Tab-separated table of C-alpha atoms in Angstrom:
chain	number	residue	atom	x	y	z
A	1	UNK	CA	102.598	22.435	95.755
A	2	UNK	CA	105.110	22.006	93.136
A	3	UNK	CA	106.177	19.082	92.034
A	4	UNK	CA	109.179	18.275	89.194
A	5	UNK	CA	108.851	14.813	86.478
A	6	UNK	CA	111.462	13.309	88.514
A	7	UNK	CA	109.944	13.480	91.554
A	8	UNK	CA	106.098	13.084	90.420
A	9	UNK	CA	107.787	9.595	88.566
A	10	UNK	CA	108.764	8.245	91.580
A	11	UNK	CA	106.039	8.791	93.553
A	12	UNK	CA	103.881	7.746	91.126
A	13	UNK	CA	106.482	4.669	91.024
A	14	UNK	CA	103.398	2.369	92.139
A	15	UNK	CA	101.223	3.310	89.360
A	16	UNK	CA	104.130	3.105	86.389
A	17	UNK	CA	104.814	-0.869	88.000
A	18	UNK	CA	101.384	-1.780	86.878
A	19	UNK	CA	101.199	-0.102	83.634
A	20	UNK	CA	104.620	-1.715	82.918
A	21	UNK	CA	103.203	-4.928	84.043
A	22	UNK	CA	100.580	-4.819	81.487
A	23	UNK	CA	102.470	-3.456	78.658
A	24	UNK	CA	105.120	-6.574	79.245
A	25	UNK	CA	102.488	-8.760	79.167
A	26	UNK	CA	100.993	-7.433	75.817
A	27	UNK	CA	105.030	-7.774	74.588
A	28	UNK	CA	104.771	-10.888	74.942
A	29	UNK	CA	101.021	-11.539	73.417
A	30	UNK	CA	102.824	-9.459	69.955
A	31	UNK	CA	106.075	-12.072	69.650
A	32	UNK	CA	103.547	-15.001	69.505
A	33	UNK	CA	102.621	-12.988	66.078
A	34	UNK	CA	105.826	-10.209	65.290
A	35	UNK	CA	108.861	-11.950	67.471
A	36	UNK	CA	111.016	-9.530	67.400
A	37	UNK	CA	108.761	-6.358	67.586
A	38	UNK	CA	107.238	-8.408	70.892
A	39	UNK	CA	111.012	-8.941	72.124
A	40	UNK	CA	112.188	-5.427	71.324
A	41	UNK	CA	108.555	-4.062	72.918
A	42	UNK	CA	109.170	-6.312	75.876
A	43	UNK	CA	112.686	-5.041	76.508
A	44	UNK	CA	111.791	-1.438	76.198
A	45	UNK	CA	109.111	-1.595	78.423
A	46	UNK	CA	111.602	-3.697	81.071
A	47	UNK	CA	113.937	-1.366	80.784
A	48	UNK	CA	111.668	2.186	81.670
A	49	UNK	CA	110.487	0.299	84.880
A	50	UNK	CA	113.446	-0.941	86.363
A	51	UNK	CA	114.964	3.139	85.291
A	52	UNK	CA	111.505	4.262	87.635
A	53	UNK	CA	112.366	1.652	89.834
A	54	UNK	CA	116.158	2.782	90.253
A	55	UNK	CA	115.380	6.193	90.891
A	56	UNK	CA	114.908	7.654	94.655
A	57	UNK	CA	114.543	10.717	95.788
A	58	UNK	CA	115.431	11.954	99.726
A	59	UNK	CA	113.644	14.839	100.294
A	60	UNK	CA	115.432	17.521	102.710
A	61	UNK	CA	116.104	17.301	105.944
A	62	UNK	CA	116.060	13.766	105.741
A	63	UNK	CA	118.550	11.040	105.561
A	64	UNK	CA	118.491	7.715	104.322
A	65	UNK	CA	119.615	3.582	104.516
A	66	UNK	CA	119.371	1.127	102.034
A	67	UNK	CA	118.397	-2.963	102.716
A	68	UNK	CA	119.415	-4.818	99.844
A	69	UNK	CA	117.659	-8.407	99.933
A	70	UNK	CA	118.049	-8.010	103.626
A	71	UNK	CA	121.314	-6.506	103.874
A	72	UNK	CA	121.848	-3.513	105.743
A	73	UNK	CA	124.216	-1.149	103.341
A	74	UNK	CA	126.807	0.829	105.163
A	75	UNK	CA	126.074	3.676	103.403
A	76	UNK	CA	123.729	6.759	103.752
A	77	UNK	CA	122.225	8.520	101.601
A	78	UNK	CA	121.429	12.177	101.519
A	79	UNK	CA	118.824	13.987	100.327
A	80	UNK	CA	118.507	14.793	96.904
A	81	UNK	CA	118.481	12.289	93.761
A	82	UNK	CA	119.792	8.654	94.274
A	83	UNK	CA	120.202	5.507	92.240
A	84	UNK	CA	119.544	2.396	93.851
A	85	UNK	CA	118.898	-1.635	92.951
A	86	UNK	CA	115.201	-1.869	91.353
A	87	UNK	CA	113.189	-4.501	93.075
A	88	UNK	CA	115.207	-5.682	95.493
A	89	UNK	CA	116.845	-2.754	97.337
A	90	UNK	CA	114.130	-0.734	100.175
A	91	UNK	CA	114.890	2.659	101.415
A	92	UNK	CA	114.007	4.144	104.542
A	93	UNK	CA	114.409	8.164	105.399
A	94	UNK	CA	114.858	9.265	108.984
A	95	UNK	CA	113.864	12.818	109.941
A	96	UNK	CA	117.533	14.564	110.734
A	97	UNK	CA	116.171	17.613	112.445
A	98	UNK	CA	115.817	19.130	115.325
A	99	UNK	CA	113.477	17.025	117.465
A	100	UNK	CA	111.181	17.829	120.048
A	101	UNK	CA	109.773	14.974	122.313
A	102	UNK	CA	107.344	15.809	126.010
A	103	UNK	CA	106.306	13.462	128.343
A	104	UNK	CA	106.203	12.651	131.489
A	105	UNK	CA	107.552	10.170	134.206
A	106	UNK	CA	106.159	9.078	137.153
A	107	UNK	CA	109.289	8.464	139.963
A	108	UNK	CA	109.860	8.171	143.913
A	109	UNK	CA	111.844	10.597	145.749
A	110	UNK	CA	113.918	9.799	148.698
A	111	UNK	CA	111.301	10.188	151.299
A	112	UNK	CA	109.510	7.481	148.936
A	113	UNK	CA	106.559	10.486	148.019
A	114	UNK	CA	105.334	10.512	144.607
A	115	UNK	CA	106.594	13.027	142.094
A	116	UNK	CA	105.646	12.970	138.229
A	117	UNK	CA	108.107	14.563	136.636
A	118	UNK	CA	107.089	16.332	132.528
A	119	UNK	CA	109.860	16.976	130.207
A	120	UNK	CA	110.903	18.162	126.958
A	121	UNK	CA	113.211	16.128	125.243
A	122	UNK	CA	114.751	17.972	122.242
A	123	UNK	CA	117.670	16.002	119.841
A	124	UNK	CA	118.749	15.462	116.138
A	125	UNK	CA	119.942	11.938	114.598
A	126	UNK	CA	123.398	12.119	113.298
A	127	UNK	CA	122.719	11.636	109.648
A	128	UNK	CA	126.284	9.923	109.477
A	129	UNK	CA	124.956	7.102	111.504
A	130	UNK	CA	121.052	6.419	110.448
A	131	UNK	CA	121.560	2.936	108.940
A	132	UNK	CA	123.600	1.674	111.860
A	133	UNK	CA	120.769	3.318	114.198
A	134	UNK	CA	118.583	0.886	112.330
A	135	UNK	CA	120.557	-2.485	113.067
A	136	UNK	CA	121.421	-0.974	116.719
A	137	UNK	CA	117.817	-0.158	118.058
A	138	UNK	CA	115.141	-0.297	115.350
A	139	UNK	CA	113.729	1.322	112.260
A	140	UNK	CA	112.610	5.254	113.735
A	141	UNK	CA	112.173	3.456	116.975
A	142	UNK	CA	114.949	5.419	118.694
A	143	UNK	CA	112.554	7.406	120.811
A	144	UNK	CA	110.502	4.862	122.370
A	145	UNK	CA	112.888	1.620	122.680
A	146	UNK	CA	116.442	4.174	123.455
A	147	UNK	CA	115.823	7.559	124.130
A	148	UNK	CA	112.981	7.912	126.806
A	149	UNK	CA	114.047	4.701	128.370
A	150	UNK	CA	117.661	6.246	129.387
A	151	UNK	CA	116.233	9.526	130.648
A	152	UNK	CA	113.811	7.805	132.419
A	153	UNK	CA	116.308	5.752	134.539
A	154	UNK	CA	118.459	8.930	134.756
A	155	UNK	CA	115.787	11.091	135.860
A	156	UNK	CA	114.558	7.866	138.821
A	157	UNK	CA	118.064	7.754	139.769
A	158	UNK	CA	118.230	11.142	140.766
A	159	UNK	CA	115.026	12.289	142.080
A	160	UNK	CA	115.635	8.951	144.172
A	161	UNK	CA	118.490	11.121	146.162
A	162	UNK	CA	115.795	14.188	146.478
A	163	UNK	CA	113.575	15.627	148.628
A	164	UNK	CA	110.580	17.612	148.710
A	165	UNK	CA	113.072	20.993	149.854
A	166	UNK	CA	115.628	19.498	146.967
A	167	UNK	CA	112.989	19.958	143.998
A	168	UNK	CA	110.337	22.438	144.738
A	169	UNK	CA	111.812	26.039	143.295
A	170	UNK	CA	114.528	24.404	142.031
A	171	UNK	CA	113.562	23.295	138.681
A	172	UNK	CA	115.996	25.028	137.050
A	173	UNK	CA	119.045	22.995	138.767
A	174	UNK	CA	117.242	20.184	138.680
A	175	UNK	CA	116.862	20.270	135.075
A	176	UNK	CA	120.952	21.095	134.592
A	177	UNK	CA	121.694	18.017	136.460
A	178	UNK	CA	119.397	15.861	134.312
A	179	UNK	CA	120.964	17.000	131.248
A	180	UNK	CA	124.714	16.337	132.357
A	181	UNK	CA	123.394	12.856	133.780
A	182	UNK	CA	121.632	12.045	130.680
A	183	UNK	CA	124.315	13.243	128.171
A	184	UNK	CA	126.786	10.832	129.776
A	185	UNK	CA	124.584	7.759	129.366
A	186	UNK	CA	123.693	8.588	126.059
A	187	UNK	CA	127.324	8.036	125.073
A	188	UNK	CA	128.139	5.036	127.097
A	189	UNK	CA	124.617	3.366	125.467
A	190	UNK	CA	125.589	3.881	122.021
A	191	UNK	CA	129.050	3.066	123.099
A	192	UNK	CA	127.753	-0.634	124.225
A	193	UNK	CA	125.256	-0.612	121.025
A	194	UNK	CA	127.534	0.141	118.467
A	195	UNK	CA	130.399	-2.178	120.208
A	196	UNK	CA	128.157	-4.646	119.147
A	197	UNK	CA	128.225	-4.021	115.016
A	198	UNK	CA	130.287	-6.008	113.022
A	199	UNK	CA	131.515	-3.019	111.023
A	200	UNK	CA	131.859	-0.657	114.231
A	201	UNK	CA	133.474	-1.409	117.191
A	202	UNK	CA	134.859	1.898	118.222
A	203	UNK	CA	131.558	3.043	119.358
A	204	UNK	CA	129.880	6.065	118.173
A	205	UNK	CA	126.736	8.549	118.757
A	206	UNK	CA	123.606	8.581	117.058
A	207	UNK	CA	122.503	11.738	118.459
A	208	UNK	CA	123.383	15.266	118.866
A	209	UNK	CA	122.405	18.812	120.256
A	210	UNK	CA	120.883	16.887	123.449
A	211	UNK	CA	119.223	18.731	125.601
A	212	UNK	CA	116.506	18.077	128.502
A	213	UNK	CA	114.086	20.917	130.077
A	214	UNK	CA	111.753	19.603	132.809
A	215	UNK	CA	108.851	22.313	132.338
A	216	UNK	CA	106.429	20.929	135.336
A	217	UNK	CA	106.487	18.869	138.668
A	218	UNK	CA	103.711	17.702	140.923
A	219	UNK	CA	103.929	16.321	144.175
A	220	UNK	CA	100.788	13.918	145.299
A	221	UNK	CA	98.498	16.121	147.050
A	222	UNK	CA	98.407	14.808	150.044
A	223	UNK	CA	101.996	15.186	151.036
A	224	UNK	CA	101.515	18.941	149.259
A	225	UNK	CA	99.230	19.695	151.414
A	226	UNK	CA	101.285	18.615	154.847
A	227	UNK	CA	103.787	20.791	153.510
A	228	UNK	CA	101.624	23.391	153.074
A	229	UNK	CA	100.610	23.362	156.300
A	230	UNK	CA	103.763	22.834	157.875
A	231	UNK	CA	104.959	25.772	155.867
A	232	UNK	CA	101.726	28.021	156.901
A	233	UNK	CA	102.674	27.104	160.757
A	234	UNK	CA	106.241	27.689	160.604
A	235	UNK	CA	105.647	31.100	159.186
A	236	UNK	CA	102.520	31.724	161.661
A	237	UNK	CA	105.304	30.891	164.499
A	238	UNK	CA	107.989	33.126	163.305
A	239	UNK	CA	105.189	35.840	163.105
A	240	UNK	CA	104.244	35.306	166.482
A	241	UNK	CA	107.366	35.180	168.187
A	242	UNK	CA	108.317	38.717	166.132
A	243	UNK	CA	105.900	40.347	167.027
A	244	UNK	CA	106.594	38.404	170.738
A	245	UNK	CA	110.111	40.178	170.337
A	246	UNK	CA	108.756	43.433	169.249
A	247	UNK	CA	106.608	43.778	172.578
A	248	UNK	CA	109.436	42.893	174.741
A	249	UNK	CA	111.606	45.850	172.692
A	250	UNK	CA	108.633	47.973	173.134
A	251	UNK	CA	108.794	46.606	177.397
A	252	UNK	CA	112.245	47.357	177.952
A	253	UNK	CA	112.191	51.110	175.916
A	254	UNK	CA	109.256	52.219	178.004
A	255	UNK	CA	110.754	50.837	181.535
A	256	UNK	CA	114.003	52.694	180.811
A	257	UNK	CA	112.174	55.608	179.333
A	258	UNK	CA	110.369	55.480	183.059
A	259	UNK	CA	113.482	54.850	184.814
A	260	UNK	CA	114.730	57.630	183.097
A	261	UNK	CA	112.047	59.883	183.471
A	262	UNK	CA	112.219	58.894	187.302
A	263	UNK	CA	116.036	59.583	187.930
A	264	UNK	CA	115.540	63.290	186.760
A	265	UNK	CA	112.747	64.240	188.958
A	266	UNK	CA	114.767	62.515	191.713
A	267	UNK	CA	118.120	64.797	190.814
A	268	UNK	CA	115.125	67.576	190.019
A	269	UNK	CA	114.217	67.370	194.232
A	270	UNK	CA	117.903	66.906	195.099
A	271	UNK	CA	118.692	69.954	193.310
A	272	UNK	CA	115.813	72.071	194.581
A	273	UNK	CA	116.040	69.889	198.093
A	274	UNK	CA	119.464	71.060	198.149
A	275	UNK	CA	118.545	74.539	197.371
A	276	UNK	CA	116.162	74.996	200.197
A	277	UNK	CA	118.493	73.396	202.576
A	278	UNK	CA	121.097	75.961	201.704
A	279	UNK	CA	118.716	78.812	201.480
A	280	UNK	CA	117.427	77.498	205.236
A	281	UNK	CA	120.907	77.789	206.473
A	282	UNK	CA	122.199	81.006	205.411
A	283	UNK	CA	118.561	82.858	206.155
A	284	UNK	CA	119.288	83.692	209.301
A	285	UNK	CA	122.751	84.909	208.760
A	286	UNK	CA	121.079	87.231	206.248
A	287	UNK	CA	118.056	88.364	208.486
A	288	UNK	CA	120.639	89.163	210.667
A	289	UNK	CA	123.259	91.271	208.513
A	290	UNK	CA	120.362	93.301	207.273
A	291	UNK	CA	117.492	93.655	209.228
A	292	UNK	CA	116.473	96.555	207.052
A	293	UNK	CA	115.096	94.301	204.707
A	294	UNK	CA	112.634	92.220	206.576
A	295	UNK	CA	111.326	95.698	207.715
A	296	UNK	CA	110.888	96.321	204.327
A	297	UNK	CA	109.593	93.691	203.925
A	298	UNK	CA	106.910	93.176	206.646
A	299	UNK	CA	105.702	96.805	206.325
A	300	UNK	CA	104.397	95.936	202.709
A	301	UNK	CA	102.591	93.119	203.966
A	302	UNK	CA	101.327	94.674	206.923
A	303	UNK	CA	98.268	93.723	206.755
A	304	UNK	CA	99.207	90.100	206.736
A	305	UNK	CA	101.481	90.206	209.819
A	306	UNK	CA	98.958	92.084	211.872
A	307	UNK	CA	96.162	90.149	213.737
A	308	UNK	CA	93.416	91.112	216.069
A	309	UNK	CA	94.018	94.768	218.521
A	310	UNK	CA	97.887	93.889	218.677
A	311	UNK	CA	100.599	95.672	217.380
A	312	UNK	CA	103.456	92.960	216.484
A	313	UNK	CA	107.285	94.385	217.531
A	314	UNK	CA	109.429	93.995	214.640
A	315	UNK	CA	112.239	94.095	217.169
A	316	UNK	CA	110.890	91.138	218.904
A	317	UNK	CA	110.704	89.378	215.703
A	318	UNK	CA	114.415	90.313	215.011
A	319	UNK	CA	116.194	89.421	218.385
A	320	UNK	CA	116.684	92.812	219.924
């Protein structure tokens, strides 16, 4: 680490008080025998301590305030290389970066069921403002005594209006609602805080680049665990009845594939029924026309047609 006069000086500023403090004294040991080498001595040496004790140095990314014999100065002071009153004047820095705060918050949603709630709070302190952050909420108190304080009452409000459905998988939109919610009473609080200053009435903000991310929320396990089983149950229900549905599609298909099935075979034996019927009707007629044929026809299946010592007539068999 490197480290310039200046800046070694000053932080050695403790040390270079109590050599000074010595070296006065022996100033004034030497007038009691030289008076004006003790008085000249005694000067010099006053002089290099209040110059060590004038110097301050804000170191980057900071900003700072001065409190002169209890006075709050309405000026800041950047970083870099400042001259202030020795002795009486006390400087504070305040960290002007980007922040990052997590915690967490215990709350009641609106089925009054536990919910903890943890966050990350990330912000920067307007370096315009740091002194009058000091005489509005505290010396780098902002965080515990302003900031967590408002979320927290944000964050209660609204999980207050929530339910289990409202918050569970929806982090995300949770978290965007927080943020608007929380932006807005940052301003009005450091509206009412700074209305309060002598030196600023129009109210201003300490704070900028806001912004709120809740990372993780737990239910109390008990109520998890009814919802768990609730949700197990609901599902095992629309299961069942699905499947329920599926068997009575599967019913109905196979009836009307049966009913189906049946009305062709019926129109099958109408058809044939039919055929016979016709073929019944019109078999005499063609016996009749040509009798040639059942001759034919009987002499290749004699052997079928005759029984025992009898000789069957065909012309018996054919009406004449």
């Amino acid at each position: 680490m490197t480290t310039d006069f200046i800046s070694g000086l000053v932080s050695a500023k403790s040390l270079v008080n109590k050599i000074g403090c010595g070296l006065m004294v022996l100033a004034i040991v030497l007038c009691f025998f030289h008076l004006w080498w003790g008085i000249g001595a005694f000067f010099v040496v006053g002089a290099l301590v209040c110059g060590v004790n004038a110097l301050c140095i804000v170191m980057p990314g900071n900003a700072g305030y001065q409190i002169v014999l209890g006075k709050l100065l309405n000026s800041p002071l950047d970083a870099g290389l400042r001259f202030v009153w020795p002795f009486i004047t006390s400087v504070t820095e305040v960290d002007v970066r980007l922040q990052k705060h997590e915690d967490t918050n215990t709350m009641k949603t609106a089925n009054l069921r536990d919910i903890t709630l943890t966050y990350a709070l990330t912000y920067q302190v307007d370096k315009r403002y740091v002194h009058f952050l000091h005489a509005a909420i505290g010396e780098n108190e902002f965080v515990n005594k302003a900031l967590c304080p408002w979320l927290d009452a944000v964050m209660t409000s609204i999980v207050a209006s929530k339910t289990y459905e409202d918050i569970n998988g929806k982090i995300a939109d949770l978290s965007s609602e927080v943020k608007n919610a929380y932006l807005d009473e940052v301003e009005k609080q450091c509206k009412a805080l700074t209305g309060k200053l002598p030196d600023h009435s129009d109210g201003i903000n300490f704070f900028a680049n806001i912004s709120v991310a809740i990372i993780d929320v737990k239910f109390d396990e008990e109520y998890t665990q009814a919802v768990s089983k609730l949700a197990k149950t609901i599902k095992e229900k629309e299961i069942i009845e699905a499947q329920a549905e599926q068997l009575k599609i599967s019913a109905t298909a196979k009836a009307d594939a049966l009913r189906i099935e049946a009305e062709a075979e019926a129109a099958a034996l109408k058809i044939k029924g039919d055929s016979e019927n016709e073929i019944r009707k019109n078999l005499g007629k063609i016996l009749k026309s040509h009798p040639e044929l059942i001759k034919e026809e009987l002499a290749k299946n004699f052997p079928k047609v005759f029984g025992g010592n009898s000789i069957i007539n065909l012309d018996d068999i054919l009406g004449k």
